Coordinates of C-alpha atoms in Angstrom, one line a residue:
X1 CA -115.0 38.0 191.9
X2 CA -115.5 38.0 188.0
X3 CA -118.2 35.7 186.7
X4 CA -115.3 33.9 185.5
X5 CA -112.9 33.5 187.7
X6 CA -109.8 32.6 185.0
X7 CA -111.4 35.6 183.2
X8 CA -109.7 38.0 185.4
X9 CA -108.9 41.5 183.0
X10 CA -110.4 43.5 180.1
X11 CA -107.3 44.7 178.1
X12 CA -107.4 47.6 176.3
X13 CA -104.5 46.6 174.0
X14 CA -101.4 48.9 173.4
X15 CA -97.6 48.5 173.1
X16 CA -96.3 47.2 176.0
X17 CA -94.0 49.9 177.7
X18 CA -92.1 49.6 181.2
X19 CA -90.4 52.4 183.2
X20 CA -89.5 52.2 187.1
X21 CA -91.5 52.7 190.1
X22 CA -89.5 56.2 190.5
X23 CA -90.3 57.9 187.4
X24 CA -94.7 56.8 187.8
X25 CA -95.8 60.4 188.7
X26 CA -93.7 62.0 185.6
X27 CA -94.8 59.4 183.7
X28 CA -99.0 59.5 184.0
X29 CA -98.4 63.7 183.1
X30 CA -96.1 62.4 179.9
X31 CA -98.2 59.7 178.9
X32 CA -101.6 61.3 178.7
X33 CA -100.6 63.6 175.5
X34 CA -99.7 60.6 174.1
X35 CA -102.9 58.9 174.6
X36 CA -104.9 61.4 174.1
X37 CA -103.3 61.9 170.7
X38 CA -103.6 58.2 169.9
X39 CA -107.6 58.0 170.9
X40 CA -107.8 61.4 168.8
X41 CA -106.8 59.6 165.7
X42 CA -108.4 56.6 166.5
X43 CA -112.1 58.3 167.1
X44 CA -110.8 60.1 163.8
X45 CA -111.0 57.1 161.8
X46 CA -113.6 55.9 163.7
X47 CA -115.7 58.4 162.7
X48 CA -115.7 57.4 159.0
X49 CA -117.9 54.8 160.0
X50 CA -120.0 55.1 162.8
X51 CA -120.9 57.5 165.6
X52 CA -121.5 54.6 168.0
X53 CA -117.7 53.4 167.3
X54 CA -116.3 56.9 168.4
X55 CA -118.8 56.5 171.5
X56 CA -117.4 53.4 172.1
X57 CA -113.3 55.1 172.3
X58 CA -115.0 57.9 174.2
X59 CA -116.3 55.6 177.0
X60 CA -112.7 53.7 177.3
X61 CA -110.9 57.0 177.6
X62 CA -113.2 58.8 180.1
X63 CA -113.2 55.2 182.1
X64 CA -109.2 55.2 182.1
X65 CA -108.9 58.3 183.0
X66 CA -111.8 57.9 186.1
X67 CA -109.7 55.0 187.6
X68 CA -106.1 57.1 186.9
X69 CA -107.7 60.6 188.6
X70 CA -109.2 59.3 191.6
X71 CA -106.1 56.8 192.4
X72 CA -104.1 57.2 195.8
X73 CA -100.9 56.0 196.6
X74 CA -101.5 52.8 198.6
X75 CA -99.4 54.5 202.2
X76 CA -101.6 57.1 202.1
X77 CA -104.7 54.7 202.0
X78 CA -103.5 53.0 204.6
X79 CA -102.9 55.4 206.8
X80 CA -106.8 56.5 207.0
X81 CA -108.3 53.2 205.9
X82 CA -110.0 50.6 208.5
X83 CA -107.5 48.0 209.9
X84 CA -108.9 45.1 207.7
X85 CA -108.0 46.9 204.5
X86 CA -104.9 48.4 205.8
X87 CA -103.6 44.9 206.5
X88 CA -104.3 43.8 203.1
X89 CA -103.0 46.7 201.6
X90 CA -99.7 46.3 203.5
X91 CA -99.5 42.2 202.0
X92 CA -100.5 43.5 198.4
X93 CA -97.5 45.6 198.4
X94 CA -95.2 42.5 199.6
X95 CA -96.8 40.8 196.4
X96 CA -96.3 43.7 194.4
X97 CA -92.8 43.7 195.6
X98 CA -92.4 39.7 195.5
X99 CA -93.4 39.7 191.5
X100 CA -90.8 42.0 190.3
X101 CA -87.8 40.7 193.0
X102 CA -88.8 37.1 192.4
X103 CA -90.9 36.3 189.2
X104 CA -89.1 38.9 187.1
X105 CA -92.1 40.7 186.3
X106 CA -92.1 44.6 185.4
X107 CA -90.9 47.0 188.2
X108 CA -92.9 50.3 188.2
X109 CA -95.7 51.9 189.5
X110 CA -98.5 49.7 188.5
X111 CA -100.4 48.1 192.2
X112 CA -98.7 50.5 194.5
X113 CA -102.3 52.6 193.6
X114 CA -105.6 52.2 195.2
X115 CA -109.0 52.9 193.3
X116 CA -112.6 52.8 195.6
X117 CA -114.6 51.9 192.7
X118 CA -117.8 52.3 194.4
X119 CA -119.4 49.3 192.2
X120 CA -118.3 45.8 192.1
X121 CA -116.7 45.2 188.8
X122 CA -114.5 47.8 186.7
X123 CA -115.9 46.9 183.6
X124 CA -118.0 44.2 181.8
X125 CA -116.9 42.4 178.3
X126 CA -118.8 41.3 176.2
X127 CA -118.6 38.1 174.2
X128 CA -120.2 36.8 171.1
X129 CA -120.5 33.8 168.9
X130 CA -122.7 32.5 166.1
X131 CA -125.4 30.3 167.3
X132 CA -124.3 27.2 165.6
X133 CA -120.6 27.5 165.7
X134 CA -117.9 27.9 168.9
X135 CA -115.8 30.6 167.1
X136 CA -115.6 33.8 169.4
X137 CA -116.2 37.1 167.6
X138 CA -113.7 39.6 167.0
X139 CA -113.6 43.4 167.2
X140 CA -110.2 45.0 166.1
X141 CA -108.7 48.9 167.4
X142 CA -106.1 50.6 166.0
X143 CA -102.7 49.7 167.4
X144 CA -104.4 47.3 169.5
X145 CA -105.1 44.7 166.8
X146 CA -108.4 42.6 167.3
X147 CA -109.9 40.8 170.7
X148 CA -112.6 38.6 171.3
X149 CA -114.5 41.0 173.6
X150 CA -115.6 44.2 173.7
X151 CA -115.1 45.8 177.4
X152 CA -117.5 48.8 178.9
X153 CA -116.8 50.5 181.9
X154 CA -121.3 51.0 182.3
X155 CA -122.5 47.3 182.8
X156 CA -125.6 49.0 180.9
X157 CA -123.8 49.7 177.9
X158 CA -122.6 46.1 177.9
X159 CA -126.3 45.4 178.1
X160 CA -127.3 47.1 175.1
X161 CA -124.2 45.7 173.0
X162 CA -126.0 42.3 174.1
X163 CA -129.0 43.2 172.8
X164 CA -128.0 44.0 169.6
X165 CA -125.9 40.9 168.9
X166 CA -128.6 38.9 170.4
X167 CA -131.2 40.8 167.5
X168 CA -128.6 39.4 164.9
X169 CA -128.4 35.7 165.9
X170 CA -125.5 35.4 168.2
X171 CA -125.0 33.8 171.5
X172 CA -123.6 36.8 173.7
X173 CA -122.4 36.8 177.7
X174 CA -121.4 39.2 179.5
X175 CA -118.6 38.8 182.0
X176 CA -118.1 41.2 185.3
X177 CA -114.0 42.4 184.9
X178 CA -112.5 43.1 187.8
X179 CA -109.0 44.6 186.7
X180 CA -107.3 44.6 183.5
X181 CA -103.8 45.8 181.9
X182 CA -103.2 48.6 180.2
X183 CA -100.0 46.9 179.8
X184 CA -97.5 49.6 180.8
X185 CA -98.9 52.8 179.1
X186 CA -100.4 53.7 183.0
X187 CA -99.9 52.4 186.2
X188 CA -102.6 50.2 187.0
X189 CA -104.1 50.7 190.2
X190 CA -105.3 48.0 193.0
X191 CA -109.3 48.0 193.0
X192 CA -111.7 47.9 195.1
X193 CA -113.7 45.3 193.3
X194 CA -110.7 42.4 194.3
X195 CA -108.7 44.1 197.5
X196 CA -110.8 41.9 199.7
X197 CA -110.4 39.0 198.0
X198 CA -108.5 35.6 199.5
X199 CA -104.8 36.4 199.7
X200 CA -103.8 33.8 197.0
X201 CA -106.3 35.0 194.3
X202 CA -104.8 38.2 194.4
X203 CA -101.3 37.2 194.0
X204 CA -103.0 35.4 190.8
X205 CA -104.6 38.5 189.9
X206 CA -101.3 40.5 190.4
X207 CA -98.9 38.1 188.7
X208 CA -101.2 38.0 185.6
X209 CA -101.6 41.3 184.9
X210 CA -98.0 41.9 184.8
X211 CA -97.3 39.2 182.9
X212 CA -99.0 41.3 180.0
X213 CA -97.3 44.4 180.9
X214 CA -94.1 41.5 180.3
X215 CA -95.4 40.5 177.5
X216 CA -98.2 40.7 174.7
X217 CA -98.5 39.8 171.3
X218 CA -100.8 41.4 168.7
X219 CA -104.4 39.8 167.7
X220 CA -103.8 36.7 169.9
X221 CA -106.2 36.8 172.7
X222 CA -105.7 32.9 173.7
X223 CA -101.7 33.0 173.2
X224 CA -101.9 36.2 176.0
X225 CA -104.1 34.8 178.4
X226 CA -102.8 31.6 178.9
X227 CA -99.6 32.7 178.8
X228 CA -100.4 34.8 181.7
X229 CA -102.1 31.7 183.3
X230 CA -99.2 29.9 183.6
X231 CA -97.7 32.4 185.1
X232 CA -100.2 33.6 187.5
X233 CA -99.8 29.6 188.8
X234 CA -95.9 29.6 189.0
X235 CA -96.0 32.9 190.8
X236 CA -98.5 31.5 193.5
X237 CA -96.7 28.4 194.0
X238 CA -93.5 30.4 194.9
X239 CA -95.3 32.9 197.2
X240 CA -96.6 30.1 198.6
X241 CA -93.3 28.4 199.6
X242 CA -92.0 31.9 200.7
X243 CA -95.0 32.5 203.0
X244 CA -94.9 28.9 204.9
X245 CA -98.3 29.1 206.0
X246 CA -100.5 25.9 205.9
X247 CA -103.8 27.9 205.8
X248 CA -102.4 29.8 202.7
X249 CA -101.6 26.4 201.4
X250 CA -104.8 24.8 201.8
X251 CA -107.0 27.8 200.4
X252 CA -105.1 27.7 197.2
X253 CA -105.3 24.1 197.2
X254 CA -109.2 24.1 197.5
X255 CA -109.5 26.9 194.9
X256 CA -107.2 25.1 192.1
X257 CA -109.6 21.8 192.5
X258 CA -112.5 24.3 192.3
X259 CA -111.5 25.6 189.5
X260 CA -110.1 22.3 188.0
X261 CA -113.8 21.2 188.2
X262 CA -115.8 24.0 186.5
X263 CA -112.7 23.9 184.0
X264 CA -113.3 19.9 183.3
X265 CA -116.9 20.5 183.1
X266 CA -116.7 23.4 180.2
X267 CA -114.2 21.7 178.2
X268 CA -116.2 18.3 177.9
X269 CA -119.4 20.2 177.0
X270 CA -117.2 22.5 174.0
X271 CA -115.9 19.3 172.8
X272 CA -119.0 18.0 172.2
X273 CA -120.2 21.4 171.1
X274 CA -117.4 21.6 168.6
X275 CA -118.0 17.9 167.2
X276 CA -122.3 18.5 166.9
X277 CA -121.5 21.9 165.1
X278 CA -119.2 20.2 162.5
X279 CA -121.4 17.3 161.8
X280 CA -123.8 17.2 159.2
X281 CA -127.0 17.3 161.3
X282 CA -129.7 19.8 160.2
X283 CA -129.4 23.2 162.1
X284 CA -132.7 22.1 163.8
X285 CA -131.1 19.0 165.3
X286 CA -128.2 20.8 166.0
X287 CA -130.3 23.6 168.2
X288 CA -131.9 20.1 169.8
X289 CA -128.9 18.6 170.8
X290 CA -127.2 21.7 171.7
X291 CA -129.9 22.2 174.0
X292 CA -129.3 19.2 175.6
X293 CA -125.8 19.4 175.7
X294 CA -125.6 22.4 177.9
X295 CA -128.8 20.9 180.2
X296 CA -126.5 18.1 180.7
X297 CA -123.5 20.2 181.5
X298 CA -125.8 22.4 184.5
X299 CA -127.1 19.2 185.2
X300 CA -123.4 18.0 185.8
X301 CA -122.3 21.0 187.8
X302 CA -125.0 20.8 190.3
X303 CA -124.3 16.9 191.3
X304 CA -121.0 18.6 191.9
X305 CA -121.9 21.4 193.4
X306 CA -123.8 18.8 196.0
X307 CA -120.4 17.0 197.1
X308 CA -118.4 20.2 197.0
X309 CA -120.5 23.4 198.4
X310 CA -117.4 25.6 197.1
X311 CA -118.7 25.3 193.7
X312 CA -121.6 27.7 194.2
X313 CA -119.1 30.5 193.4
X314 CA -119.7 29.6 189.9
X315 CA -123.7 30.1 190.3
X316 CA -123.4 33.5 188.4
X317 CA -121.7 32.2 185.4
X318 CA -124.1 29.5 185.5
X319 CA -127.4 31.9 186.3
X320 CA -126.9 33.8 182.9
X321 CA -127.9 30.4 181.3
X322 CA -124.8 28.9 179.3
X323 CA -124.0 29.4 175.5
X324 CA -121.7 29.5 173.0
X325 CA -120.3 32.3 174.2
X326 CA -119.9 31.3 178.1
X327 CA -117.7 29.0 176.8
X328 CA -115.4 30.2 174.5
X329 CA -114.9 32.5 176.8
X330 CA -113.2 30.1 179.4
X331 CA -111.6 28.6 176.4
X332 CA -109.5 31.7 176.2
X333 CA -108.3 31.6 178.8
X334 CA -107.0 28.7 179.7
X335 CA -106.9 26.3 176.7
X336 CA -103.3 27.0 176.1
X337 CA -102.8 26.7 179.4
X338 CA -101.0 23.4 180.0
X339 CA -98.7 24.1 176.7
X340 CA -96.9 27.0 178.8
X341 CA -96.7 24.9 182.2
X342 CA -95.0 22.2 179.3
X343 CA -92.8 24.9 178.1
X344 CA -92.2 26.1 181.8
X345 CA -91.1 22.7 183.0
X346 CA -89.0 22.0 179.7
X347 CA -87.2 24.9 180.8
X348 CA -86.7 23.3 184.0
X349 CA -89.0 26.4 186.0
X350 CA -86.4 28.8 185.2
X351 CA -88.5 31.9 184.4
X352 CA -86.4 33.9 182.5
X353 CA -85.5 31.3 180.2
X354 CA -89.0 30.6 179.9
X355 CA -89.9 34.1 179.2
X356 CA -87.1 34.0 176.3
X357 CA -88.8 30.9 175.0
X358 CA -91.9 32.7 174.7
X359 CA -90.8 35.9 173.0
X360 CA -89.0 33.7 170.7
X361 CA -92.4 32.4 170.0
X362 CA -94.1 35.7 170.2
X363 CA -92.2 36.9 167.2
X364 CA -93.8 33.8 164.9
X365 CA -96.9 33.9 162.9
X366 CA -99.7 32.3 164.6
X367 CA -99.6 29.3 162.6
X368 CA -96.2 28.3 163.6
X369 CA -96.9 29.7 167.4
X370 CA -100.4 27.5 167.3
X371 CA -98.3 24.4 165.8
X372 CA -95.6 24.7 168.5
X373 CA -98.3 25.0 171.4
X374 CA -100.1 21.8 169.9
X375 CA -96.4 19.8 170.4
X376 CA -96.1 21.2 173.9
X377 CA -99.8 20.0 174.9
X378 CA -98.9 16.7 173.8
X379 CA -95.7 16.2 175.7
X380 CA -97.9 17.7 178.4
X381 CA -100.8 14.9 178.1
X382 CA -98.1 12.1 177.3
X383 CA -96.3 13.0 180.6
X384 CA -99.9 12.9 182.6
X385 CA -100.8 9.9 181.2
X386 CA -97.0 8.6 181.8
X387 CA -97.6 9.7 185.4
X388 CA -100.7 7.4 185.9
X389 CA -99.4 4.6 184.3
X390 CA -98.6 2.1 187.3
X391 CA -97.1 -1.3 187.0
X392 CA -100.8 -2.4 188.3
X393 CA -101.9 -1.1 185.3
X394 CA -100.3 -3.9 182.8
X395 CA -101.6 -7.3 181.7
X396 CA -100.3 -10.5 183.6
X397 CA -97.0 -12.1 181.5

């Protein structure tokens, strides 16, 4: 899986469009004149600044179109495929089927495609932040608006983008990707870098991406992801009651405390991140103590990693030595995270009424969107720590 396992799809933003599974093979042949014209005019403009920016479009576009040309429909893979991935072929499409029927997600063509990738992730993305500071870069695409990665479909192009942001100062990580949206404009296969993944991250995986086909909103990377989150976890908790198996149960149980841990442990060490970089230490002490910061945090994650062996999954993340940019990257993706399970129970788990809620928030500027999201996280951490309270807990009258 993706060295971050939240981080689970490079985007190449564009206006969200939806058609029905029916019309998927009329629609690729319409589409691509469309796209074609809009990369055109963006390499067009582009190329008023620099050649490496139009090589940068060109890469995207011949990487799309690799994964779009050499897709099969998923019967046909089964039907010469060995039994292992035929049978997980056969339960994606039950997922595929499940998210539109039950979760109200969009109902085309995307995951009813299978892609052999022949490598293990589709792309890489590329992070970046100032050394001294826990604000994500941005880069910003025509239509798209502006992301806090840049995506490559060559893991060595990634490399050389981290070399020169490293040569300026920045903290840069790279992150193995292994889907990603297009968000309606194609119909986005099933890969071969997650098919043989456990059941229940793939319904994650699934649920997510269509919830940015669903929904998207321009220039707001965090908004996005952990919008799509909270709905990757809704989704899985339904399947899972629809399945009725125990062994189901207990692998997504085990993988929501794994990932509840490695979560914990990034968002104490960016707290403290966040308070050392706004104090008014000397940028020496503050390279001193950031050091120690994220020693302490590896430190932390392998006494873990000794009580709960399932942790190791996380060695890559940690094996490309933490920074600034490891971080915020997490941060993207979930820390608005327990805002939309706030606005999904306030809604009382009806999802279309939740969905309306969001597009009704989707259509604010960010400030009002990030004030509202603030609300919702504290009705969210009132009602945890509500939850713990226990009459054991109060003073003798």
């Amino acid at each position: 899986m993706s060295a971050i396992p939240e981080m689970q799809s490079l985007r190449p933003r564009a206006l969200r469009r939806d058609s029905s599974a029916t019309d998927a093979p009329r629609r690729r042949r319409r589409r691509w004149p469309i796209v074609i014209a809009v990369i055109a005019g963006a390499v067009t403009v582009a190329a008023c600044a620099t050649f490496e920016t139009v090589d940068y479009y060109w890469q995207g576009a011949a990487g799309q179109w690799d994964l779009i040309s050499r897709s099969q429909p998923i019967p046909d893979v089964i039907g010469k495929s060995d039994a292992a991935l035929a049978e997980r072929l056969k339960r994606i499409r039950e997922i595929r089927a499940f998210a539109s029927r039950e979760l109200g997600l969009p109902d085309n063509g995307s995951y009813t495609r299978y892609t052999d990738l022949g490598r293990p992730f589709v792309t890489w993305n590329v992070f970046a932040t100032p050394e001294l500071s826990m604000a994500p870069r941005q880069w910003c695409f025509p239509i798209a608006g502006c992301v806090n990665y840049r995506g490559y479909f060559r893991e060595h192009e990634a490399q050389v983008e981290q070399t020169r942001l490293k040569a300026v100062g920045d903290d840069v990580y790279i992150g193995g990707v292994p889907a990603y949206s297009t968000l309606g404009w194609f119909d986005d296969p099933v890969l071969s870098s997650f098919v043989r993944w456990p059941e229940t991250e793939i319904a994650r995986l699934i649920f997510h991406e269509l919830a940015h086909q669903l929904l998207y909103v321009k220039s707001d990377s965090m908004f996005n992801e952990s919008f799509a989150t909270a709905v990757e976890e809704a989704g899985l908790a339904r399947w899972l009651a629809t399945r009725n198996d125990p062994q189901l149960a207990t692998q997504a149980e085990r993988s929501d405390r794994l990932r509840a841990k490695f979560r914990e442990l990034v968002r104490s060490t960016r707290t403290k991140l966040y308070e050392l970089y706004a104090s008014s230490m000397s940028d020496d002490d503050k390279r001193r103590r950031k050091a120690e910061t994220i020693a302490a945090m590896k430190a932390a994650y392998e006494t873990a990693k000794a009580g709960e062996p399932g942790l190791s999954g996380y060695d890559r993340w940690f094996a490309q030595q933490p920074n600034n940019a490891a971080l915020a990257a997490v941060g993207i993706y979930t820390d608005r995270v327990p805002a939309f399970r706030e606005l999904l129970h306030e809604t009382d788990g009806n999802l279309p009424k939740f969905y309306e809620r969001v597009r009704e928030m989707a259509a604010w500027t960010k400030r009002t969107r990030d004030a509202q999201l603030d609300q919702l996280s504290a009705r969210a951490a009132a009602a945890t720590m509500s939850a713990q309270h226990t009459p054991s807990d109060r003073p003798a009258e």
